[in-house]
Amino acid sequence: MKETIWWKIGDPPGQDAILKQAGEILQNGGLVAFPTETVYGLGGDAFNPASSKRIYAAKGRPSDNPLIVHICRLSDLEKTAVSIPKDAYRLAEAFWPGPLTMILKKTAALPSETTGGLDTVAVRFPSHPLAQALIDAAGGFVAAPSANTSGRPSPTVGKYVYEDLCGRIDMLIDDGQVGLGLESTIVDLTEDHPMILRPGFITETMLRSVLGDVSLDPALLEKQKAPDLDPQKTQDQADLKSGMPAHSAHTHTGPKAPGMKYKHYAPKGEVIIFEGDEEKVSERLLYELQKDQKNGTRSGVILSERMLERLQRGKKETLADSVKCLGSSDDTQAMAHMLFRFLREFDDEGIQRIYVRAVAQEGLGLAVMNRLKKAAGGRIISL
Ligand code: AMP
Ligand code: MG
């Protein structure tokens, strides 16, 4: 076990001193977790194969699940990728710096340890000023997956990075809650047609406005089988814990992004998604919550303000052991921002069952539902 230095931005010794120390750690092959606009990243020098190996070890990540290389200057793109298509520059012009990752053909100099053995590389230019300054201090190229133990929800606040990686990394730079809350959109530009491998804040419509044509990885739209609501842990849940590939990995389509085949974003509790209108979802929710109460199962819900009011109308008893309200703003936006944090908080509270209402799978909703379905291991109940 090594000691992990936990710096909070705003506290002494001040940002410049922290960045200088972090840059030195990274240049010497160490690991630093840092905030980006999407989620916290676990960074190492992208051109140092030993650093990349350390990232996999710290996360317990399967070695065929490649990392994203973060840059802080567009001109550095050519040091990571070759045969860069015009589309990449168009996308960079429109969305960089920002929450978009592009898959391109890698340069020979980039170690295959960083790209999970692939001849392609995922590159992103984040917009978070601190992330940019850190990448610069590290020499310009930081390989960074999300800063969580493999399979767990991506951390959107520093304390959950510390919880997962304390003693496994050299430093954590903590800047509180991140701005967006979901990982970057990943678009593959190595084939004839651009393809979205992971949905995010840069939506299909936004990409289409630049590229004209873009498709979705068919694996993203694949229907998963909803296992029964059995209080016993199903095999599916057991797989969640072991980080084994999800069912979709065995289907004919198979995901294009290597990491997308692994179970992800799983809290310790069981996540159940209800799909349907407010009335039907409320009815079913109350039924399940009553059942949980009778069985002594600790339950949690994520609800819009409207749903919460509807369910509380005329009721004195507590609705669930933990209630997370999405507030009055747009549900999809709020869910994108808060989902991972809520899942982690449910774990802190010992919640065994988590109920969520599905959002529409369009625009940002596609990204939210992608993460939610993975967290739920396919448990969607259509009402
Ligand atoms: P994370 O940062 O933890 O969200 O993980 C990075 C994601 O980027 C993983 O899901 C990878 O599968 C994906 N990725 C990284 N490099 C590539 C690549 N060369 N081709 C396809 N997907 C990639
Ligand atoms: Mg991740």
XYZ file of C-alpha atoms and ligand atoms in Angstrom:
407
model
C 0.000 0.000 0.000
C 1.316 3.416 -0.911
C 0.187 6.651 0.643
C -2.257 8.630 -1.477
C -1.948 12.398 -1.188
C -5.442 13.956 -1.197
C -5.365 17.622 -2.199
C -8.515 19.706 -2.174
C -8.565 22.624 -4.577
C -8.912 25.845 -2.601
C -6.856 24.531 0.333
C -3.117 25.142 0.791
C -0.596 24.690 -0.788
C -2.578 26.206 -3.688
C -3.329 25.055 -7.196
C 0.039 25.858 -8.769
C 2.009 23.878 -6.192
C -0.405 20.936 -6.475
C -0.140 20.894 -10.274
C 3.648 21.059 -10.139
C 3.790 18.094 -7.764
C 1.207 16.172 -9.834
C 3.171 16.831 -13.040
C 6.322 15.441 -11.441
C 4.486 12.320 -10.251
C 3.091 11.681 -13.741
C 6.419 12.310 -15.472
C 7.993 9.774 -13.104
C 5.474 7.068 -13.963
C 3.074 7.638 -11.031
C -0.717 7.936 -11.015
C -2.849 11.009 -10.296
C -6.651 11.139 -10.198
C -8.082 14.458 -11.342
C -11.393 16.166 -12.167
C -12.575 16.606 -15.747
C -15.878 18.098 -16.937
C -17.337 14.571 -17.340
C -16.177 12.396 -14.377
C -12.940 12.013 -12.391
C -10.095 10.450 -14.380
C -7.266 8.192 -13.223
C -4.236 9.553 -15.044
C -0.838 8.199 -16.019
C 1.693 9.192 -18.698
C 0.183 7.835 -21.943
C 3.626 7.240 -23.475
C 4.891 5.230 -20.499
C 3.785 1.573 -20.783
C 4.536 0.978 -17.097
C 2.133 3.804 -16.133
C -0.634 2.287 -18.212
C -0.055 -1.100 -16.582
C -0.341 0.594 -13.202
C -3.670 2.139 -14.201
C -5.082 -1.303 -15.034
C -3.777 -2.704 -11.765
C -5.123 0.185 -9.658
C -8.599 -0.172 -11.153
C -8.619 -3.960 -11.402
C -9.490 -3.331 -15.055
C -9.307 -6.108 -17.672
C -6.235 -5.393 -19.829
C -8.204 -5.531 -23.113
C -10.298 -2.513 -22.090
C -8.321 0.420 -23.568
C -7.699 3.819 -21.983
C -8.517 7.281 -23.321
C -5.533 9.515 -24.120
C -6.146 13.090 -22.956
C -4.429 15.991 -24.704
C -4.440 19.737 -24.058
C -3.520 21.073 -27.527
C -5.127 20.174 -30.840
C -1.666 20.133 -32.445
C -0.766 17.158 -30.196
C -3.432 15.001 -31.835
C -0.913 14.051 -34.526
C 1.459 12.627 -31.930
C -1.181 10.083 -30.914
C -2.929 9.326 -34.236
C -2.149 8.804 -37.932
C -4.298 8.955 -41.092
C -6.552 11.418 -39.291
C -9.689 11.990 -41.395
C -11.102 15.471 -42.069
C -14.125 14.548 -39.967
C -11.891 14.446 -36.893
C -10.820 18.054 -37.426
C -14.429 19.096 -38.046
C -15.507 17.458 -34.805
C -12.580 18.993 -32.941
C -13.534 22.420 -34.255
C -17.120 21.962 -33.095
C -16.745 20.086 -29.791
C -13.170 20.331 -28.462
C -12.230 21.046 -25.855
C -15.197 19.083 -24.502
C -16.850 15.742 -23.701
C -16.119 13.986 -26.981
C -13.657 11.103 -27.513
C -12.595 10.113 -31.021
C -11.261 6.695 -32.050
C -8.449 7.013 -34.608
C -5.538 4.906 -35.923
C -2.717 5.086 -33.386
C 0.866 6.184 -34.002
C 3.577 3.521 -33.666
C 5.116 5.488 -30.778
C 2.036 5.151 -28.561
C 2.463 2.009 -26.405
C -0.012 -0.793 -27.022
C -0.362 -1.080 -23.216
C -2.237 2.236 -23.368
C -4.607 1.086 -26.129
C -5.414 -2.350 -24.728
C -3.425 -3.991 -27.527
C -5.445 -2.292 -30.291
C -3.986 -0.438 -33.272
C -6.509 2.344 -32.647
C -6.484 5.034 -29.974
C -9.207 6.955 -28.138
C -8.327 10.673 -27.854
C -10.040 13.469 -25.941
C -9.271 17.132 -25.293
C -11.131 17.955 -22.060
C -12.460 21.443 -21.337
C -11.865 21.443 -17.562
C -9.108 24.059 -16.948
C -7.537 21.997 -14.164
C -7.460 18.882 -16.351
C -5.807 20.877 -19.129
C -3.208 22.295 -16.741
C -2.476 18.822 -15.370
C -2.041 17.309 -18.844
C 0.316 20.145 -19.704
C 2.293 19.615 -16.485
C 2.563 15.903 -17.319
C 4.115 16.624 -20.718
C 0.963 16.722 -22.836
C -0.422 13.149 -22.903
C -2.372 11.613 -20.034
C -3.992 8.184 -20.353
C -7.043 8.210 -18.129
C -10.033 5.969 -17.696
C -12.659 6.885 -15.095
C -11.187 6.905 -11.578
C -13.237 4.054 -10.107
C -12.630 0.416 -9.301
C -13.552 -1.521 -12.436
C -17.300 -2.164 -12.618
C -18.314 0.505 -10.058
C -20.150 3.739 -10.902
C -17.783 6.420 -12.249
C -16.883 8.930 -9.517
C -18.318 12.429 -9.838
C -17.042 13.652 -6.450
C -13.532 13.287 -5.020
C -14.458 11.251 -1.963
C -15.579 8.308 -4.088
C -12.253 8.310 -5.939
C -10.518 8.132 -2.573
C -12.816 5.341 -1.422
C -11.984 3.204 -4.499
C -8.323 4.032 -5.081
C -6.792 5.059 -1.748
C -3.435 3.318 -1.385
C -3.379 2.423 -5.107
C -2.555 5.839 -6.593
C -0.084 8.581 -5.680
C -2.372 11.604 -5.618
C -5.981 12.726 -5.834
C -6.807 16.280 -6.883
C -10.279 16.932 -5.483
C -12.369 19.744 -6.927
C -15.769 18.667 -5.557
C -18.666 17.691 -7.843
C -17.869 17.604 -11.573
C -19.970 19.619 -14.027
C -21.526 17.011 -16.316
C -21.583 13.691 -14.490
C -21.474 11.128 -17.352
C -18.451 9.961 -19.346
C -17.641 11.368 -22.786
C -19.370 10.417 -26.021
C -17.138 8.022 -27.987
C -17.230 8.166 -31.783
C -15.275 5.770 -34.002
C -13.712 7.397 -37.074
C -11.620 4.434 -38.210
C -14.262 2.819 -40.431
C -16.008 4.035 -43.607
C -18.822 5.616 -41.590
C -18.542 7.336 -38.204
C -20.179 5.329 -35.431
C -21.155 6.247 -31.869
C -19.746 3.586 -29.542
C -20.799 5.263 -26.294
C -23.508 7.942 -26.013
C -22.859 11.083 -23.948
C -23.513 14.815 -23.768
C -22.479 15.300 -27.393
C -25.593 13.712 -28.835
C -26.261 11.915 -32.115
C -28.039 15.035 -33.433
C -25.079 17.245 -32.544
C -22.658 14.865 -34.270
C -24.917 14.628 -37.296
C -24.940 18.430 -37.626
C -21.187 18.236 -38.258
C -20.694 14.845 -39.907
C -23.908 14.584 -41.873
C -23.952 10.861 -41.352
C -23.338 8.955 -38.137
C -24.685 5.639 -36.902
C -25.137 4.060 -33.487
C -23.298 0.892 -32.499
C -26.107 -1.705 -32.848
C -25.079 -3.156 -29.475
C -26.376 0.077 -27.857
C -29.910 -0.547 -29.021
C -29.993 -4.231 -28.231
C -32.845 -5.263 -25.970
C -31.668 -6.957 -22.796
C -33.687 -9.647 -21.084
C -35.255 -8.467 -17.843
C -34.558 -11.034 -15.128
C -37.312 -11.716 -12.576
C -37.513 -9.557 -9.483
C -36.209 -12.288 -7.283
C -35.022 -11.342 -3.803
C -32.308 -13.979 -4.174
C -29.263 -12.721 -6.049
C -29.515 -13.874 -9.644
C -26.551 -15.138 -11.629
C -26.692 -11.823 -13.402
C -26.006 -10.029 -10.139
C -23.188 -12.429 -9.337
C -21.632 -11.544 -12.698
C -21.930 -7.878 -11.811
C -19.703 -8.379 -8.830
C -17.109 -10.436 -10.633
C -16.778 -7.963 -13.505
C -17.518 -10.727 -16.003
C -18.722 -9.725 -19.452
C -22.434 -8.866 -19.627
C -24.907 -10.944 -21.646
C -24.617 -8.574 -24.592
C -20.997 -9.656 -24.985
C -22.228 -13.091 -26.040
C -24.835 -11.923 -28.509
C -24.386 -11.831 -32.248
C -23.966 -8.053 -32.444
C -21.179 -7.674 -29.891
C -20.087 -4.184 -28.906
C -17.423 -2.391 -30.944
C -15.952 -0.514 -27.950
C -14.076 -3.233 -26.062
C -14.973 -1.809 -22.659
C -18.671 -1.696 -23.400
C -18.962 -5.486 -23.083
C -18.063 -5.377 -19.394
C -20.594 -4.806 -16.665
C -20.363 -1.235 -15.510
C -21.674 1.341 -13.123
C -22.953 -1.201 -10.627
C -23.843 -0.130 -7.102
C -24.000 -2.828 -4.431
C -27.789 -2.704 -4.402
C -29.981 -4.095 -7.159
C -31.192 -1.451 -9.646
C -34.670 -1.863 -11.156
C -35.931 0.384 -13.953
C -39.641 0.994 -14.502
C -40.710 2.090 -17.950
C -44.189 3.548 -18.354
C -46.440 6.505 -17.585
C -46.357 8.190 -14.182
C -49.539 6.544 -12.966
C -48.489 2.980 -13.746
C -44.979 3.511 -12.419
C -46.314 5.041 -9.180
C -48.662 2.116 -8.644
C -45.975 -0.500 -9.177
C -43.462 1.425 -7.142
C -45.758 1.600 -4.124
C -46.405 -2.129 -4.446
C -42.691 -2.957 -4.538
C -41.877 -0.593 -1.669
C -44.539 -2.152 0.524
C -43.182 -5.594 -0.295
C -39.642 -4.478 0.534
C -40.789 -3.022 3.842
C -42.475 -6.313 4.748
C -39.344 -8.278 3.806
C -37.035 -5.912 5.668
C -35.292 -4.958 2.404
C -33.815 -1.448 2.440
C -35.104 0.375 -0.623
C -34.184 3.582 -2.414
C -35.854 5.590 -5.181
C -34.793 8.270 -7.646
C -37.786 10.479 -8.408
C -38.743 13.651 -10.234
C -40.316 16.347 -8.053
C -43.701 15.667 -9.675
C -43.556 11.936 -9.001
C -42.484 12.572 -5.425
C -45.470 14.888 -4.831
C -47.820 12.365 -6.396
C -46.534 9.514 -4.237
C -46.522 11.507 -1.024
C -50.043 12.851 -1.466
C -52.085 11.890 1.573
C -49.399 9.557 2.951
C -47.833 9.897 6.364
C -45.468 6.941 6.376
C -42.004 7.109 4.809
C -41.983 6.244 1.144
C -38.633 4.421 1.058
C -35.496 4.205 3.189
C -33.823 6.690 0.850
C -35.451 9.135 -1.563
C -33.352 11.062 -4.100
C -35.225 13.863 -5.828
C -34.210 15.066 -9.275
C -35.614 18.536 -8.550
C -37.820 20.652 -10.753
C -35.465 20.956 -13.717
C -35.437 18.609 -16.705
C -35.310 14.984 -15.459
C -32.886 13.769 -18.096
C -30.401 16.575 -17.411
C -30.689 16.088 -13.653
C -30.305 12.330 -13.980
C -27.175 12.731 -16.139
C -25.702 15.061 -13.546
C -26.621 13.094 -10.429
C -27.083 9.398 -11.372
C -23.595 8.131 -10.490
C -23.510 10.141 -7.276
C -26.932 8.841 -6.209
C -25.865 5.231 -6.900
C -22.804 5.718 -4.690
C -24.872 7.387 -1.940
C -27.319 4.476 -1.935
C -24.329 2.209 -1.260
C -23.252 4.435 1.654
C -26.787 4.103 3.059
C -26.866 0.302 2.743
C -29.710 0.360 0.201
C -30.428 -3.091 -1.245
C -32.965 -2.208 -3.958
C -32.975 0.941 -6.091
C -35.985 1.923 -8.208
C -35.717 4.405 -11.086
C -38.151 5.479 -13.788
C -36.762 5.273 -17.324
C -36.258 8.471 -19.332
C -36.896 8.672 -23.096
C -33.996 7.151 -25.068
C -33.339 10.189 -27.235
C -30.779 12.980 -27.108
C -29.040 12.936 -23.745
C -31.582 10.315 -22.621
C -29.737 7.726 -24.719
C -26.614 8.259 -22.597
C -28.551 8.209 -19.320
C -30.385 5.009 -20.239
C -27.160 3.377 -21.454
C -25.579 3.830 -18.002
C -28.777 3.031 -16.145
C -29.379 -0.221 -18.055
C -25.846 -1.351 -17.317
C -26.246 -0.476 -13.653
C -29.475 -2.478 -13.642
C -27.982 -5.504 -15.420
C -30.949 -5.405 -17.803
C -33.710 -5.104 -15.194
C -36.271 -3.023 -17.083
C -39.907 -3.610 -16.214
C -42.212 -2.260 -18.932
C -45.578 -1.251 -17.505
P -13.477 4.848 -19.317
O -12.632 6.057 -19.450
O -13.302 4.128 -18.045
O -14.902 5.191 -19.583
O -13.028 3.851 -20.437
C -12.656 4.252 -21.716
C -13.602 3.742 -22.732
O -13.082 4.067 -24.015
C -13.746 2.238 -22.671
O -15.122 1.876 -22.663
C -13.084 1.762 -23.938
O -13.680 0.634 -24.462
C -13.199 2.968 -24.876
N -12.055 2.947 -25.803
C -10.805 3.330 -25.522
N -9.981 3.109 -26.580
C -10.739 2.572 -27.551
C -10.475 2.105 -28.863
N -9.268 2.165 -29.394
N -11.507 1.608 -29.572
C -12.738 1.559 -29.042
N -13.055 1.976 -27.801
C -12.075 2.470 -27.050
Mg -15.017 3.806 -16.855
